[in-house]
Amino acid sequence: MATPLQTLLVRAPSFEGLNTEDSPLGQALTFALSADNAVIDRLGRLGSRLAFAKDTDSIPTTETVLTETVRTEKNITQMGGGDINGNYVILCVVVVEQYNKENEVIRQDYFVCRKDDDVLTPMDMPPGIPDRTEIGRADIVYFNDKLYLFSNGNPALIYDDTADELVSMSAETNWLPPQDDDGVIATEIDGDIALPAYGRLWVSGVGGDYNRIYYSDLLIANQWYDGKGTPTDTQNTGGIIDVSEFWPNGGDRIISLAAHNNFLIVFGRESILVYANAASGDPAAEGGIFLQDSMMNLGSVGRDAVVNTGSDVLFVDDSGIRSLSRTIQEKSVPIGDISRNVRGDIRRVIAESEQQRIELSYWPSESVIVCLFPDTAQAFVASANAPSSTGGLKMTKWNRCFFNKTHYYENQGTTAVYLGGNTEQNGLLSYDGYTEWNDQAFTFKYSSMPLDFGEPAKDKFMKSIDYTIFSLFEETNATARWGYDGNLTRKKAIGIDALIPAYYNEATFGDTTFGASGSTIRRYRVNTRGSGSMARIGLDVKILGNEVSVQEINVQTLLGRIN
Amino acid sequence: MGDKVDGIQGLLGAAGGLAYANEISKRGQGYAKEMGSLAGQLQSDSAFKGYGVNTGLANSTIEADGTMNLGIGRDQGMADAGNAGFDAGMGAMGNAQNMLQANSSNPAYQQAMGMYGANASNSQMGNALAAQQGGMSGISNQQQGMLNASNQMMQQSMQGQAGREQDIYGRAMAMQQPMLDQQRAQMNAREFAQGRSGIRGSQFGGTGEDAAMARAQAQAQNSAAFQSMGMAQQEQMQQANMANMYGGMGQGAAGLQGSLGMNMGNLGLQNAQLGQGAAQGMGGLGLSQAQLGQSAAGSMGQIGANQAQMGMQQYQNSYLGMQNQLAAMQNAQSGANMAQTGQLTGTGYAAQLGLGGVQTAVNADKAAGELYGNVAAAMMNNANGKDGASSWLGDIFDF
């Protein structure tokens, strides 16, 4: 006797993103086993990310080209920006490498370029920079209407948007190096870990000392600690914090600095120090800054692997992306583990990556937190919206991330995300639109957890899969995939329709084609075959000028006998 | 022809002259021989013939050759007695010399000299001097110590107070240092516990708490500094007073030292005077004894001298006979002289007469010779040319 078809309706499948940590069996269908180039869209669905779109057209650097050079690569390795007297300026560090026919680097040049619309204009730098290679990993921070470029062993450089040049901080008229009655402590602020916060610049690595933090005078970035009996500027409140006594594991070095909620958070490689009351008028005064907490076996893998989301400070640890505020609140395990759902995957990637290049960035307008691994051109992306049911944030994964740095731009209500690309991308990219910088499609890929339809002991014979897909702008091709026992061995191509939505007052009758907004959501049925104890389904969609989200999946299957 | 005759005349004159000259010469030689014989005769006649003196004492003779034989010698017995007396005098003088020598080693004198020597090394005086030296040394040291202390105190009291204030301040702070270190350690611990360690600000050098503690410590230091100033002033006054006190003690010690020195000097002087008196007494005794010795020796010497004088007189008397004989001979000498004078006078007469005869012969020959010479010369002048010119003879015999 024929058995009735069983219907499994999954609404907003995998809207909780990836989960590779828990056993795939018995998991809710709200998690995905793969979600490539995906985000959790504004309606909580799993959808395609935006494109890495072209932004600048060229990088007109002026390096000397050697005769042996057969190939030149330009990479934007660092970015920073801010509003300088009403003009938002983005500075990029461009590393130019020339290769010979043996594919060996025979020359390196370093430029600091300013984004001028679609051109990166090189800025002049003061002569006599001791180690220009360190410019390649400089820390560019914005502070009090100026941009500061801090690099290891080099003078701090200042850009104030008055000329196409950077000047040395020590050349400023009000320059006051760290000093005391015994003399000048540091002739230059030559550290490469900088944090603008609470009206001061906080810098570590000065003189190669990564156990000290030099903080500037209030709103005067050129004045630093003055421990003389009578300070040169009696109003100076600059100072020094030596953290070497407080490492809970006996010793560490400062990797990164962060500010949050009146805290100064000092990240070591394997420990974290949390200084409270950092925003006091004079941190050294009574009632000023003090160490409130310290943590062992937690730390940042790199200077740029820390980001403040406004409500939280996230950082990349060896175990993944961690949440500091939760850590502080809980003060015990389990601590905030943002990447909990992909812990194993991200831990392996972190371990295999060049950790100094790992970047954690927060894009508020996209409500995502991007953990970028430039050397493998991939990123783990966490939704900054509500966390998943496991406690971790909803995670997806991006590939084809051919950029080294990101910069979130916000100026007078306008937001953008700039991505530091390379020669092939002619400089900067932007996270925007649906067309990649090279006009090549990328693939949004989804696959489900194994499905047992509540009868794990019985064979499943999937008869059809109905994909309800939200799409926009452009038709595209997709591939429906399914399989049994954990594999997606079967597939069928489907065409994804797209209708241009009509928005109020954006298009009028007769100007263009428009239809009802609901018409962009359509169900695509795919007849399937085969059997197995566990079923899996998936979907690959080419993204090129279009947008796709998976809204609903309906699987119809027969249940067989008990194996 | 005339010339030749003249010449022959001349030759004959010459030959006659020569022959006469030879004759005269022969006559002279005969006279000389006669005078020699006369001289011999006179010598024999005028020679001393000697004489003799006969007295009751002895027969003395003077021989022709002048030899005298007194015929008497000294009286040997008297000479021997004189020698014996001389020897006895010499013996007495030797005894006197011995007595004088014995006096030079006069025991009393030697004892006196010993007492002088003993006085020079007078143990009492040595003790007194040692005691004096010891006392003076001790008191001198005491005085020097007092004066040094006084000087030191005076110098200290005259020094500027700043250095001393600093010293007192340093000591005060050194005493406080453990407490300050403890406070600092407690502060560091407190700061560490509060998470404030390692923070340095421009306004405070360190933290505000560090500055508060530094202020508190600075106030304590200021207080200590002011206290140090007061203490330094007090100390300076104390030092001045102590300088005075030590100075007084030093002066007292100096006075005491002077008194002790004088006492000991007097004691030594008295002791020395005693020694000198004893030595002087002994010296007087020695001197008297020496004078006695000298007097005895003088007497003894005088006796010896008298005996020697007597010996000498006796010895001289032994020659008294000879003297008397010589005196007799002197008386006889005048007779001898008269005999000799007569002898010589006769001889003189004989000589004069002999010489007168010879002289007469000579004078006769001389006159004859001169006459004969004039004849020969006239003959020879004929041998010359006319007018006195030369002739052949003249050419042979240049006249």
PDB file of C-alpha atoms in Angstrom, chain B residues 77-260:
ATOM      1  CA  GLY B  77     187.866  58.588  94.299  1.00  0.00           C
ATOM      2  CA  MET B  78     186.204  61.907  94.217  1.00  0.00           C
ATOM      3  CA  ALA B  79     184.786  61.160  90.839  1.00  0.00           C
ATOM      4  CA  ASP B  80     183.286  57.903  92.133  1.00  0.00           C
ATOM      5  CA  ALA B  81     181.823  59.685  95.151  1.00  0.00           C
ATOM      6  CA  GLY B  82     180.297  62.306  92.892  1.00  0.00           C
ATOM      7  CA  ASN B  83     178.755  59.599  90.722  1.00  0.00           C
ATOM      8  CA  ALA B  84     177.342  57.891  93.787  1.00  0.00           C
ATOM      9  CA  GLY B  85     175.775  61.112  95.015  1.00  0.00           C
ATOM     10  CA  PHE B  86     174.321  61.743  91.544  1.00  0.00           C
ATOM     11  CA  ASP B  87     172.882  58.328  91.389  1.00  0.00           C
ATOM     12  CA  ALA B  88     171.308  58.745  94.805  1.00  0.00           C
ATOM     13  CA  GLY B  89     169.822  62.090  93.714  1.00  0.00           C
ATOM     14  CA  MET B  90     168.415  60.472  90.598  1.00  0.00           C
ATOM     15  CA  GLY B  91     166.918  57.724  92.705  1.00  0.00           C
ATOM     16  CA  ALA B  92     165.267  60.241  94.984  1.00  0.00           C
ATOM     17  CA  MET B  93     163.917  62.078  91.985  1.00  0.00           C
ATOM     18  CA  GLY B  94     162.579  58.848  90.591  1.00  0.00           C
ATOM     19  CA  ASN B  95     160.814  58.225  93.862  1.00  0.00           C
ATOM     20  CA  ALA B  96     159.413  61.709  93.736  1.00  0.00           C
ATOM     21  CA  GLN B  97     158.170  61.005  90.210  1.00  0.00           C
ATOM     22  CA  ASN B  98     156.608  57.812  91.376  1.00  0.00           C
ATOM     23  CA  MET B  99     154.952  59.627  94.189  1.00  0.00           C
ATOM     24  CA  LEU B 100     153.605  62.138  91.754  1.00  0.00           C
ATOM     25  CA  GLN B 101     152.350  59.330  89.584  1.00  0.00           C
ATOM     26  CA  ALA B 102     150.845  57.683  92.585  1.00  0.00           C
ATOM     27  CA  ASN B 103     149.139  60.922  93.377  1.00  0.00           C
ATOM     28  CA  SER B 104     147.556  61.002  89.921  1.00  0.00           C
ATOM     29  CA  SER B 105     145.771  57.753  90.769  1.00  0.00           C
ATOM     30  CA  ASN B 106     144.759  59.070  94.087  1.00  0.00           C
ATOM     31  CA  PRO B 107     141.876  56.791  95.330  1.00  0.00           C
ATOM     32  CA  ALA B 108     140.160  59.622  97.048  1.00  0.00           C
ATOM     33  CA  TYR B 109     140.327  61.564  93.887  1.00  0.00           C
ATOM     34  CA  GLN B 110     139.116  58.593  91.960  1.00  0.00           C
ATOM     35  CA  GLN B 111     136.301  58.150  94.450  1.00  0.00           C
ATOM     36  CA  ALA B 112     135.431  61.765  94.084  1.00  0.00           C
ATOM     37  CA  MET B 113     135.406  61.329  90.322  1.00  0.00           C
ATOM     38  CA  GLY B 114     133.301  58.234  90.773  1.00  0.00           C
ATOM     39  CA  MET B 115     130.898  60.197  92.873  1.00  0.00           C
ATOM     40  CA  TYR B 116     130.805  62.782  90.167  1.00  0.00           C
ATOM     41  CA  GLY B 117     130.081  60.049  87.697  1.00  0.00           C
ATOM     42  CA  ALA B 118     127.537  58.536  89.984  1.00  0.00           C
ATOM     43  CA  ASN B 119     125.998  61.895  90.405  1.00  0.00           C
ATOM     44  CA  ALA B 120     125.827  62.212  86.633  1.00  0.00           C
ATOM     45  CA  SER B 121     123.920  58.934  86.491  1.00  0.00           C
ATOM     46  CA  ASN B 122     122.134  59.567  89.679  1.00  0.00           C
ATOM     47  CA  SER B 123     119.292  57.056  89.824  1.00  0.00           C
ATOM     48  CA  GLN B 124     117.276  59.355  91.984  1.00  0.00           C
ATOM     49  CA  MET B 125     117.682  62.062  89.493  1.00  0.00           C
ATOM     50  CA  GLY B 126     116.967  59.613  86.693  1.00  0.00           C
ATOM     51  CA  ASN B 127     113.842  58.517  88.517  1.00  0.00           C
ATOM     52  CA  ALA B 128     112.941  62.060  89.085  1.00  0.00           C
ATOM     53  CA  LEU B 129     113.515  62.873  85.468  1.00  0.00           C
ATOM     54  CA  ALA B 130     111.570  59.799  84.336  1.00  0.00           C
ATOM     55  CA  ALA B 131     108.759  60.676  86.655  1.00  0.00           C
ATOM     56  CA  GLN B 132     108.881  64.174  85.399  1.00  0.00           C
ATOM     57  CA  GLN B 133     108.910  63.025  81.788  1.00  0.00           C
ATOM     58  CA  GLY B 134     106.064  60.627  82.422  1.00  0.00           C
ATOM     59  CA  GLY B 135     104.057  63.201  84.238  1.00  0.00           C
ATOM     60  CA  MET B 136     104.782  65.785  81.628  1.00  0.00           C
ATOM     61  CA  SER B 137     104.018  63.381  78.826  1.00  0.00           C
ATOM     62  CA  GLY B 138     100.733  62.306  80.360  1.00  0.00           C
ATOM     63  CA  ILE B 139      99.714  65.782  81.156  1.00  0.00           C
ATOM     64  CA  SER B 140     100.986  66.942  77.788  1.00  0.00           C
ATOM     65  CA  ASN B 141      98.835  64.347  76.082  1.00  0.00           C
ATOM     66  CA  GLN B 142      95.968  65.331  78.241  1.00  0.00           C
ATOM     67  CA  GLN B 143      96.606  68.925  77.483  1.00  0.00           C
ATOM     68  CA  GLN B 144      96.939  68.189  73.772  1.00  0.00           C
ATOM     69  CA  GLY B 145      93.775  66.155  73.826  1.00  0.00           C
ATOM     70  CA  MET B 146      91.963  68.891  75.638  1.00  0.00           C
ATOM     71  CA  LEU B 147      93.287  71.521  73.360  1.00  0.00           C
ATOM     72  CA  ASN B 148      92.524  69.416  70.281  1.00  0.00           C
ATOM     73  CA  ALA B 149      89.041  68.804  71.532  1.00  0.00           C
ATOM     74  CA  SER B 150      88.707  72.435  72.273  1.00  0.00           C
ATOM     75  CA  ASN B 151      90.065  73.310  68.856  1.00  0.00           C
ATOM     76  CA  GLN B 152      87.772  70.846  67.193  1.00  0.00           C
ATOM     77  CA  MET B 153      84.809  72.116  69.074  1.00  0.00           C
ATOM     78  CA  MET B 154      85.835  75.633  68.280  1.00  0.00           C
ATOM     79  CA  GLN B 155      86.189  74.830  64.606  1.00  0.00           C
ATOM     80  CA  GLN B 156      82.924  73.031  64.601  1.00  0.00           C
ATOM     81  CA  SER B 157      81.279  75.875  66.338  1.00  0.00           C
ATOM     82  CA  MET B 158      82.791  78.249  63.804  1.00  0.00           C
ATOM     83  CA  GLN B 159      81.747  76.202  60.771  1.00  0.00           C
ATOM     84  CA  GLY B 160      78.738  77.127  58.691  1.00  0.00           C
ATOM     85  CA  GLN B 161      75.588  75.444  59.856  1.00  0.00           C
ATOM     86  CA  ALA B 162      74.498  74.317  56.418  1.00  0.00           C
ATOM     87  CA  GLY B 163      76.693  71.238  56.301  1.00  0.00           C
ATOM     88  CA  ARG B 164      75.781  70.229  59.811  1.00  0.00           C
ATOM     89  CA  GLU B 165      72.151  70.834  59.111  1.00  0.00           C
ATOM     90  CA  GLN B 166      72.489  68.576  56.116  1.00  0.00           C
ATOM     91  CA  ASP B 167      74.145  65.923  58.254  1.00  0.00           C
ATOM     92  CA  ILE B 168      71.468  66.078  60.888  1.00  0.00           C
ATOM     93  CA  TYR B 169      68.860  66.112  58.208  1.00  0.00           C
ATOM     94  CA  GLY B 170      70.511  63.127  56.558  1.00  0.00           C
ATOM     95  CA  ARG B 171      70.566  61.241  59.822  1.00  0.00           C
ATOM     96  CA  ALA B 172      67.004  62.140  60.529  1.00  0.00           C
ATOM     97  CA  MET B 173      65.982  61.040  57.084  1.00  0.00           C
ATOM     98  CA  ALA B 174      68.101  57.925  57.382  1.00  0.00           C
ATOM     99  CA  MET B 175      66.217  57.091  60.546  1.00  0.00           C
ATOM    100  CA  GLN B 176      62.979  57.788  58.765  1.00  0.00           C
ATOM    101  CA  GLN B 177      64.047  55.974  55.624  1.00  0.00           C
ATOM    102  CA  PRO B 178      62.851  52.522  56.693  1.00  0.00           C
ATOM    103  CA  MET B 179      59.494  53.999  57.542  1.00  0.00           C
ATOM    104  CA  LEU B 180      59.438  55.913  54.289  1.00  0.00           C
ATOM    105  CA  ASP B 181      60.410  52.793  52.408  1.00  0.00           C
ATOM    106  CA  GLN B 182      57.736  50.911  54.222  1.00  0.00           C
ATOM    107  CA  GLN B 183      55.217  53.563  53.396  1.00  0.00           C
ATOM    108  CA  ARG B 184      56.356  53.510  49.801  1.00  0.00           C
ATOM    109  CA  ALA B 185      56.157  49.747  49.682  1.00  0.00           C
ATOM    110  CA  GLN B 186      52.717  49.879  51.214  1.00  0.00           C
ATOM    111  CA  MET B 187      51.779  52.524  48.710  1.00  0.00           C
ATOM    112  CA  ASN B 188      53.097  50.406  45.874  1.00  0.00           C
ATOM    113  CA  ALA B 189      51.215  47.416  47.189  1.00  0.00           C
ATOM    114  CA  ARG B 190      48.100  49.495  47.596  1.00  0.00           C
ATOM    115  CA  GLU B 191      48.475  50.905  44.132  1.00  0.00           C
ATOM    116  CA  PHE B 192      49.040  47.465  42.756  1.00  0.00           C
ATOM    117  CA  ALA B 193      45.951  46.180  44.528  1.00  0.00           C
ATOM    118  CA  GLN B 194      44.011  49.113  43.191  1.00  0.00           C
ATOM    119  CA  GLY B 195      45.349  48.605  39.712  1.00  0.00           C
ATOM    120  CA  ARG B 196      47.179  51.911  39.850  1.00  0.00           C
ATOM    121  CA  SER B 197      50.676  50.613  39.673  1.00  0.00           C
ATOM    122  CA  GLY B 198      52.829  51.600  36.752  1.00  0.00           C
ATOM    123  CA  ILE B 199      50.951  54.804  36.025  1.00  0.00           C
ATOM    124  CA  ARG B 200      52.822  58.043  35.627  1.00  0.00           C
ATOM    125  CA  GLY B 201      51.259  61.368  34.833  1.00  0.00           C
ATOM    126  CA  SER B 202      52.774  64.700  33.953  1.00  0.00           C
ATOM    127  CA  GLN B 203      51.069  66.464  36.815  1.00  0.00           C
ATOM    128  CA  PHE B 204      52.491  64.191  39.452  1.00  0.00           C
ATOM    129  CA  GLY B 205      55.448  62.411  37.992  1.00  0.00           C
ATOM    130  CA  GLY B 206      53.723  59.222  39.094  1.00  0.00           C
ATOM    131  CA  THR B 207      50.148  58.859  40.178  1.00  0.00           C
ATOM    132  CA  GLY B 208      48.219  61.341  42.225  1.00  0.00           C
ATOM    133  CA  GLU B 209      48.585  59.024  45.192  1.00  0.00           C
ATOM    134  CA  ASP B 210      52.323  58.997  44.660  1.00  0.00           C
ATOM    135  CA  ALA B 211      52.249  62.751  44.598  1.00  0.00           C
ATOM    136  CA  ALA B 212      50.168  62.868  47.788  1.00  0.00           C
ATOM    137  CA  MET B 213      52.623  60.624  49.527  1.00  0.00           C
ATOM    138  CA  ALA B 214      55.485  62.598  48.088  1.00  0.00           C
ATOM    139  CA  ARG B 215      53.881  65.763  49.406  1.00  0.00           C
ATOM    140  CA  ALA B 216      53.441  64.195  52.828  1.00  0.00           C
ATOM    141  CA  GLN B 217      56.981  62.984  52.787  1.00  0.00           C
ATOM    142  CA  ALA B 218      58.155  66.346  51.549  1.00  0.00           C
ATOM    143  CA  GLN B 219      56.365  68.006  54.436  1.00  0.00           C
ATOM    144  CA  ALA B 220      58.017  65.592  56.802  1.00  0.00           C
ATOM    145  CA  GLN B 221      61.285  66.340  55.144  1.00  0.00           C
ATOM    146  CA  ASN B 222      60.694  70.047  55.457  1.00  0.00           C
ATOM    147  CA  SER B 223      59.895  69.623  59.110  1.00  0.00           C
ATOM    148  CA  ALA B 224      63.006  67.547  59.549  1.00  0.00           C
ATOM    149  CA  ALA B 225      64.971  70.192  57.731  1.00  0.00           C
ATOM    150  CA  PHE B 226      63.752  72.938  60.033  1.00  0.00           C
ATOM    151  CA  GLN B 227      64.395  70.793  63.069  1.00  0.00           C
ATOM    152  CA  SER B 228      67.816  70.081  61.721  1.00  0.00           C
ATOM    153  CA  MET B 229      68.485  73.786  61.481  1.00  0.00           C
ATOM    154  CA  GLY B 230      67.482  74.292  65.122  1.00  0.00           C
ATOM    155  CA  MET B 231      69.465  71.328  66.268  1.00  0.00           C
ATOM    156  CA  ALA B 232      72.437  72.509  64.314  1.00  0.00           C
ATOM    157  CA  GLN B 233      72.265  75.854  66.055  1.00  0.00           C
ATOM    158  CA  GLN B 234      71.991  74.220  69.463  1.00  0.00           C
ATOM    159  CA  GLU B 235      74.795  71.930  68.616  1.00  0.00           C
ATOM    160  CA  GLN B 236      76.910  74.835  67.571  1.00  0.00           C
ATOM    161  CA  MET B 237      76.331  76.505  70.898  1.00  0.00           C
ATOM    162  CA  GLN B 238      77.140  73.298  72.697  1.00  0.00           C
ATOM    163  CA  GLN B 239      80.275  72.965  70.728  1.00  0.00           C
ATOM    164  CA  ALA B 240      81.304  76.483  71.581  1.00  0.00           C
ATOM    165  CA  ASN B 241      80.706  75.756  75.265  1.00  0.00           C
ATOM    166  CA  MET B 242      82.580  72.534  75.066  1.00  0.00           C
ATOM    167  CA  ALA B 243      85.396  74.312  73.303  1.00  0.00           C
ATOM    168  CA  ASN B 244      85.596  76.703  76.218  1.00  0.00           C
ATOM    169  CA  MET B 245      85.454  73.883  78.710  1.00  0.00           C
ATOM    170  CA  TYR B 246      88.070  71.850  76.974  1.00  0.00           C
ATOM    171  CA  GLY B 247      90.189  74.911  76.533  1.00  0.00           C
ATOM    172  CA  GLY B 248      89.987  75.557  80.278  1.00  0.00           C
ATOM    173  CA  MET B 249      90.867  71.967  81.013  1.00  0.00           C
ATOM    174  CA  GLY B 250      93.710  72.184  78.577  1.00  0.00           C
ATOM    175  CA  GLN B 251      95.005  75.300  80.238  1.00  0.00           C
ATOM    176  CA  GLY B 252      94.635  73.670  83.674  1.00  0.00           C
ATOM    177  CA  ALA B 253      96.528  70.699  82.438  1.00  0.00           C
ATOM    178  CA  ALA B 254      99.177  72.993  81.079  1.00  0.00           C
ATOM    179  CA  GLY B 255      99.460  74.703  84.478  1.00  0.00           C
ATOM    180  CA  LEU B 256      99.556  71.397  86.237  1.00  0.00           C
ATOM    181  CA  GLN B 257     102.139  70.232  83.856  1.00  0.00           C
ATOM    182  CA  GLY B 258     104.214  73.319  84.523  1.00  0.00           C
ATOM    183  CA  SER B 259     103.944  72.865  88.280  1.00  0.00           C
ATOM    184  CA  LEU B 260     104.809  69.254  88.071  1.00  0.00           C
TER     185      LEU B 260
END
